mmCIF file of C-alpha atoms in Angstrom:
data_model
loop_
_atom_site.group_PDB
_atom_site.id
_atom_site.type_symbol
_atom_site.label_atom_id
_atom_site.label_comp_id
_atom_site.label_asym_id
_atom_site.label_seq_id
_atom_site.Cartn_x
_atom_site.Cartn_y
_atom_site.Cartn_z
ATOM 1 C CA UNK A 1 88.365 76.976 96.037
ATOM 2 C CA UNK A 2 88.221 74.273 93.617
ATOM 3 C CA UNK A 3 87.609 70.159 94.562
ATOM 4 C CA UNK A 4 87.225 67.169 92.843
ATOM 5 C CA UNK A 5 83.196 65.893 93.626
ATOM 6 C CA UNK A 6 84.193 62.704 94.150
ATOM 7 C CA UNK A 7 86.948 63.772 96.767
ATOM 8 C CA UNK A 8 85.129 66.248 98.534
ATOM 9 C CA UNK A 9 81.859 63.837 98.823
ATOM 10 C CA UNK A 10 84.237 61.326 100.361
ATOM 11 C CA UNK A 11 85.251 64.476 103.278
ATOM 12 C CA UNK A 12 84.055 64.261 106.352
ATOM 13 C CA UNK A 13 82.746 67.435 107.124
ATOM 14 C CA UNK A 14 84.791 69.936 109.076
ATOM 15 C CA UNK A 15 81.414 71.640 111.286
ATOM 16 C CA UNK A 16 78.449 70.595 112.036
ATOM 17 C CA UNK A 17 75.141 71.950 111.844
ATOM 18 C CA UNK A 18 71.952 72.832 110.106
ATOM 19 C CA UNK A 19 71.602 72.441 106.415
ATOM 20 C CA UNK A 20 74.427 69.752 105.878
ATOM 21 C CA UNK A 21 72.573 66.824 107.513
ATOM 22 C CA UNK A 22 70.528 64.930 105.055
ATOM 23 C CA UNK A 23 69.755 62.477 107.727
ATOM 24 C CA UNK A 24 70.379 62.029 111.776
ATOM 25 C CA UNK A 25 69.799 60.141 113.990
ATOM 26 C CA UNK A 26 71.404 58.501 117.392
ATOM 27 C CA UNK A 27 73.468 56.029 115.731
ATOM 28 C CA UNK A 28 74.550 57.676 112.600
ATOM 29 C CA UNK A 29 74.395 60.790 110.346
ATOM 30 C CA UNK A 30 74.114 61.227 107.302
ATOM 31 C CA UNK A 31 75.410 64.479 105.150
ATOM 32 C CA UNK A 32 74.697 66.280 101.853
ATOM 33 C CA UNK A 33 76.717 65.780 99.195
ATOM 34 C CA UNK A 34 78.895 68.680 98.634
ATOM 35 C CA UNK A 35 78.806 71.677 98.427
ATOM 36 C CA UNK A 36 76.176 71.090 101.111
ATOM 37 C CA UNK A 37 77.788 69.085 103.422
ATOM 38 C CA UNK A 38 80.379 71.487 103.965
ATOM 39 C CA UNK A 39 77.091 74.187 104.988
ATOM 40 C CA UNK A 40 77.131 74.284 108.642
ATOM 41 C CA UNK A 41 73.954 76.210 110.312
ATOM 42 C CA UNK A 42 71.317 77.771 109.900
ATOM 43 C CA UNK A 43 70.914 79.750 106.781
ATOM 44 C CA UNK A 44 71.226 83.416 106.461
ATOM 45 C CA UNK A 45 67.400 83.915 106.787
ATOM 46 C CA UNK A 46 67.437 87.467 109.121
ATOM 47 C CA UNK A 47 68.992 88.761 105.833
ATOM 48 C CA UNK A 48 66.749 87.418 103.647
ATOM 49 C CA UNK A 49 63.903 88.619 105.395
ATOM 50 C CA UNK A 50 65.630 92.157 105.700
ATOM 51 C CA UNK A 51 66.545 92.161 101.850
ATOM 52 C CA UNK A 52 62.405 91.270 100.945
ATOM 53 C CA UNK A 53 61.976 93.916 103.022
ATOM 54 C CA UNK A 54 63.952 96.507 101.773
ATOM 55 C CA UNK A 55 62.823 95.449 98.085
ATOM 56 C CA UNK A 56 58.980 95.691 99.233
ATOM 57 C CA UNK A 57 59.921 99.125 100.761
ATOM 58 C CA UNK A 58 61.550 100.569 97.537
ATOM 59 C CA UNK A 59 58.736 98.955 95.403
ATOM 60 C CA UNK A 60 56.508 101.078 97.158
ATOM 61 C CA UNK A 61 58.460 104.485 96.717
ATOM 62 C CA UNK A 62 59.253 103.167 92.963
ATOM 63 C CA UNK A 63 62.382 103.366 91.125
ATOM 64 C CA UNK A 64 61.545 106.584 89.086
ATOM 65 C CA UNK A 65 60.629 108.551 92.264
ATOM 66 C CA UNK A 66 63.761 107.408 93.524
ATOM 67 C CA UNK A 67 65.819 108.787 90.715
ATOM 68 C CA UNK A 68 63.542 111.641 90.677
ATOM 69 C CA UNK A 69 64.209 112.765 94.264
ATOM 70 C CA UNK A 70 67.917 111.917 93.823
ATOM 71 C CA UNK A 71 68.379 113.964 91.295
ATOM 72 C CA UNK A 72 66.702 116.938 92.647
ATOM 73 C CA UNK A 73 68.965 116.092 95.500
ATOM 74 C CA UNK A 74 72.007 116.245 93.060
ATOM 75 C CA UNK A 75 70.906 119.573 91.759
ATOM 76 C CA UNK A 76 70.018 121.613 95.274
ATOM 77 C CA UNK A 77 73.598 120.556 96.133
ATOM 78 C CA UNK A 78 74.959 121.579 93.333
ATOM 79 C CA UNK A 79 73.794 124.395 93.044
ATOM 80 C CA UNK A 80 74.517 124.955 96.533
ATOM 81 C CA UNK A 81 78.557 123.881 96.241
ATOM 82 C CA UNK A 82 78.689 126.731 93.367
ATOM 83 C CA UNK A 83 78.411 129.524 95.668
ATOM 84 C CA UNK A 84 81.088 128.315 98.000
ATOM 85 C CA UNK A 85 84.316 130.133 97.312
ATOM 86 C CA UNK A 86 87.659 127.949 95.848
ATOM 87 C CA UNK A 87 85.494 124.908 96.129
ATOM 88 C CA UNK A 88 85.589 122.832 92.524
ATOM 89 C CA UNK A 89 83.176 120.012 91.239
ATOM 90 C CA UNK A 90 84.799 117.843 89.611
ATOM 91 C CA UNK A 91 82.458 116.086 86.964
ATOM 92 C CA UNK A 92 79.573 118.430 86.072
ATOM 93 C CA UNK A 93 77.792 116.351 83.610
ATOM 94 C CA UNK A 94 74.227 117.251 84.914
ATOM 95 C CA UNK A 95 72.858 113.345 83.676
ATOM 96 C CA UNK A 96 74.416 111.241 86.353
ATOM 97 C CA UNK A 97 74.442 109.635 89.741
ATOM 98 C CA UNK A 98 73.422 111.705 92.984
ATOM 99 C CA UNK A 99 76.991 112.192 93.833
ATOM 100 C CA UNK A 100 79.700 114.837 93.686
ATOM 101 C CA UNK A 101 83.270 115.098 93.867
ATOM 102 C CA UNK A 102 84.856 118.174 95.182
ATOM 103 C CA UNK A 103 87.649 119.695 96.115
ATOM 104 C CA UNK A 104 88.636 123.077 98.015
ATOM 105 C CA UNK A 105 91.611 125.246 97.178
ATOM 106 C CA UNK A 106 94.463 124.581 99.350
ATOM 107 C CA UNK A 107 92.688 121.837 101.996
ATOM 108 C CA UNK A 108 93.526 118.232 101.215
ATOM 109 C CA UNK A 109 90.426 116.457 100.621
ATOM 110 C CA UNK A 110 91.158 113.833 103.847
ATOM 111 C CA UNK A 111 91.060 117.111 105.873
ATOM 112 C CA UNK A 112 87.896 118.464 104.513
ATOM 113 C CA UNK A 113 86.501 114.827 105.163
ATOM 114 C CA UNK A 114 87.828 114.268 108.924
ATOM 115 C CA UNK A 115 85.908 117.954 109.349
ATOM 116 C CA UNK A 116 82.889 117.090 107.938
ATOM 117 C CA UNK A 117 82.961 113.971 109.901
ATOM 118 C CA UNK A 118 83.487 115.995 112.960
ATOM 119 C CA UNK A 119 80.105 118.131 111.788
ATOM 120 C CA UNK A 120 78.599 114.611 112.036
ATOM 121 C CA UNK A 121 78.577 114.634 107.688
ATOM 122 C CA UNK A 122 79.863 111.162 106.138
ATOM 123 C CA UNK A 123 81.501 111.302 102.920
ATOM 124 C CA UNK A 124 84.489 109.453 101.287
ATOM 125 C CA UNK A 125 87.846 111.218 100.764
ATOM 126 C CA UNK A 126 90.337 109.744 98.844
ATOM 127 C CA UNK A 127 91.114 108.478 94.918
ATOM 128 C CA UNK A 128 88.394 105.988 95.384
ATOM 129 C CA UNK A 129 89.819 103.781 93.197
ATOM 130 C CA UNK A 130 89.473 106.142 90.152
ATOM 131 C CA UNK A 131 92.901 107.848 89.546
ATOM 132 C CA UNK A 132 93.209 108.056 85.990
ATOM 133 C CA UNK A 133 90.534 110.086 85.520
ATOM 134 C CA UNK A 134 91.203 112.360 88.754
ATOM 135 C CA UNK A 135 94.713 112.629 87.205
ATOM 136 C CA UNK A 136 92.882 113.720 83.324
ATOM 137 C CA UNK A 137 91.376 116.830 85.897
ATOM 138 C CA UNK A 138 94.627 117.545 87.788
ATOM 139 C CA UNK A 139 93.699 115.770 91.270
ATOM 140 C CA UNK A 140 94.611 113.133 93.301
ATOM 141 C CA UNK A 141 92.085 112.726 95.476
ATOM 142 C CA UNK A 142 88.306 114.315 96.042
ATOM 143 C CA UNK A 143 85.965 114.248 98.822
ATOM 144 C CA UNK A 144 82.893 112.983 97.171
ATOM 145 C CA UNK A 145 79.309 113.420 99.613
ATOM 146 C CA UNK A 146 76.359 111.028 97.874
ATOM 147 C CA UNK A 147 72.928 111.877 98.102
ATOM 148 C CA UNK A 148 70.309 108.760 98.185
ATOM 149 C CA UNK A 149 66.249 108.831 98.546
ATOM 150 C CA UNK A 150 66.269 109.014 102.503
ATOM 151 C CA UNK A 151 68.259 112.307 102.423
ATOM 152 C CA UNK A 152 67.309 115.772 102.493
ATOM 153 C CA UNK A 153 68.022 119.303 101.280
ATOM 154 C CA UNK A 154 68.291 120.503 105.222
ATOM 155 C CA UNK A 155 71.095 117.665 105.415
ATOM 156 C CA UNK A 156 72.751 119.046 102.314
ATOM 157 C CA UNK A 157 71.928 122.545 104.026
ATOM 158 C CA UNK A 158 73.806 121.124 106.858
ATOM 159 C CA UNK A 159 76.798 120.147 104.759
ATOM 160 C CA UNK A 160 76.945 123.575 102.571
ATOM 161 C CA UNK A 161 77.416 125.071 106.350
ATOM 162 C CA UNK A 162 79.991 123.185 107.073
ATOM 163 C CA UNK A 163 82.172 123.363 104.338
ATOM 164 C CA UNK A 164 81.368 126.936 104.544
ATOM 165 C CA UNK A 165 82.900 126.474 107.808
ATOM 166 C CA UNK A 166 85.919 124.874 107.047
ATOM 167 C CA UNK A 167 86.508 127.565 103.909
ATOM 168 C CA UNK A 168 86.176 130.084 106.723
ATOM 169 C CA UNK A 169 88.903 128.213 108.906
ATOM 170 C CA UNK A 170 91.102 127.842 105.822
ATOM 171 C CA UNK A 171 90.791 131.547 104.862
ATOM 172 C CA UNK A 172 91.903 132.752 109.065
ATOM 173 C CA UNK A 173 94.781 130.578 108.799
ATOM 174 C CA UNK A 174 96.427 131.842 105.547
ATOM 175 C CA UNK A 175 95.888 135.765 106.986
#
């Protein structure tokens, strides 16, 4: 939204609260000039507090054992996915975020992700926004699992059984 200063000085306020009052008392108040004025309430600070906290807590770990750990991550699941029959990774560069996009021969990818929800296993399912170059490797859609520092290889263990699972359902119903 876009306003004049001088117009939306002149506003009277539309909430009250913390953080717009420059000045109160019984008789009158006085507000902040815009944008201020228009800042009812306390501000955000639980999130604040819960963002230093997070940064402190990654400090701590450190970036490069972060990107260390993920990408060990990447590779145990990669590996992993490889042995699972009709399943394809699509994007194999081995340089690149801890997250894969796969797809198994004859399930649509929404399928494979409503199972592996129902195995308690959150991934996305879907184009994710990125169908020109799902289209340059002959998909429409993926299910794409990402791994971050507070996973593990039993959770990708967990996953690998699972799809292993649903291959197995797939395979019965095609006898």
């Amino acid at each position: 939204m876009y306003g004049k200063k001088d117009l939306l000085n002149s506003l009277p306020p539309y909430q009250t609260g913390g953080n717009m009052i420059q000045d109160v008392t019984f008789e009158r108040s006085v507000f902040h000039k815009a944008p201020n004025r228009f800042e009812a309430g306390t501000g955000n600070i639980a999130d604040a507090v819960g963002l230093g906290a997070a940064i402190d807590y990654v400090e701590r770990i450190g970036l490069e054992n972060i990107a260390k750990y993920e990408h060990a991550l990447l590779a145990y699941a990669t590996r992993a996915l490889g042995e699972i029959p009709n399943l394809r990774i699509i994007g194999t560069s081995p340089e690149k975020a801890s997250v894969i996009s796969l797809v198994m021969k004859g399930i649509a990818s929404e399928t494979v992700g409503a199972k592996l929800n129902r195995h308690g296993i959150a991934v996305r399912s879907g184009h994710h926004c990125a169908q020109p170059i799902l289209r340059r490797f002959g998909q429409e859609t993926t299910v794409r699992p990402s791994f971050a520092f507070y996973n593990t290889c039993d959770e990708i263990d967990v996953m690998i059984a699972a799809l292993k699972d649903i291959q197995s359902e797939a395979d019965l119903t095609h006898l």
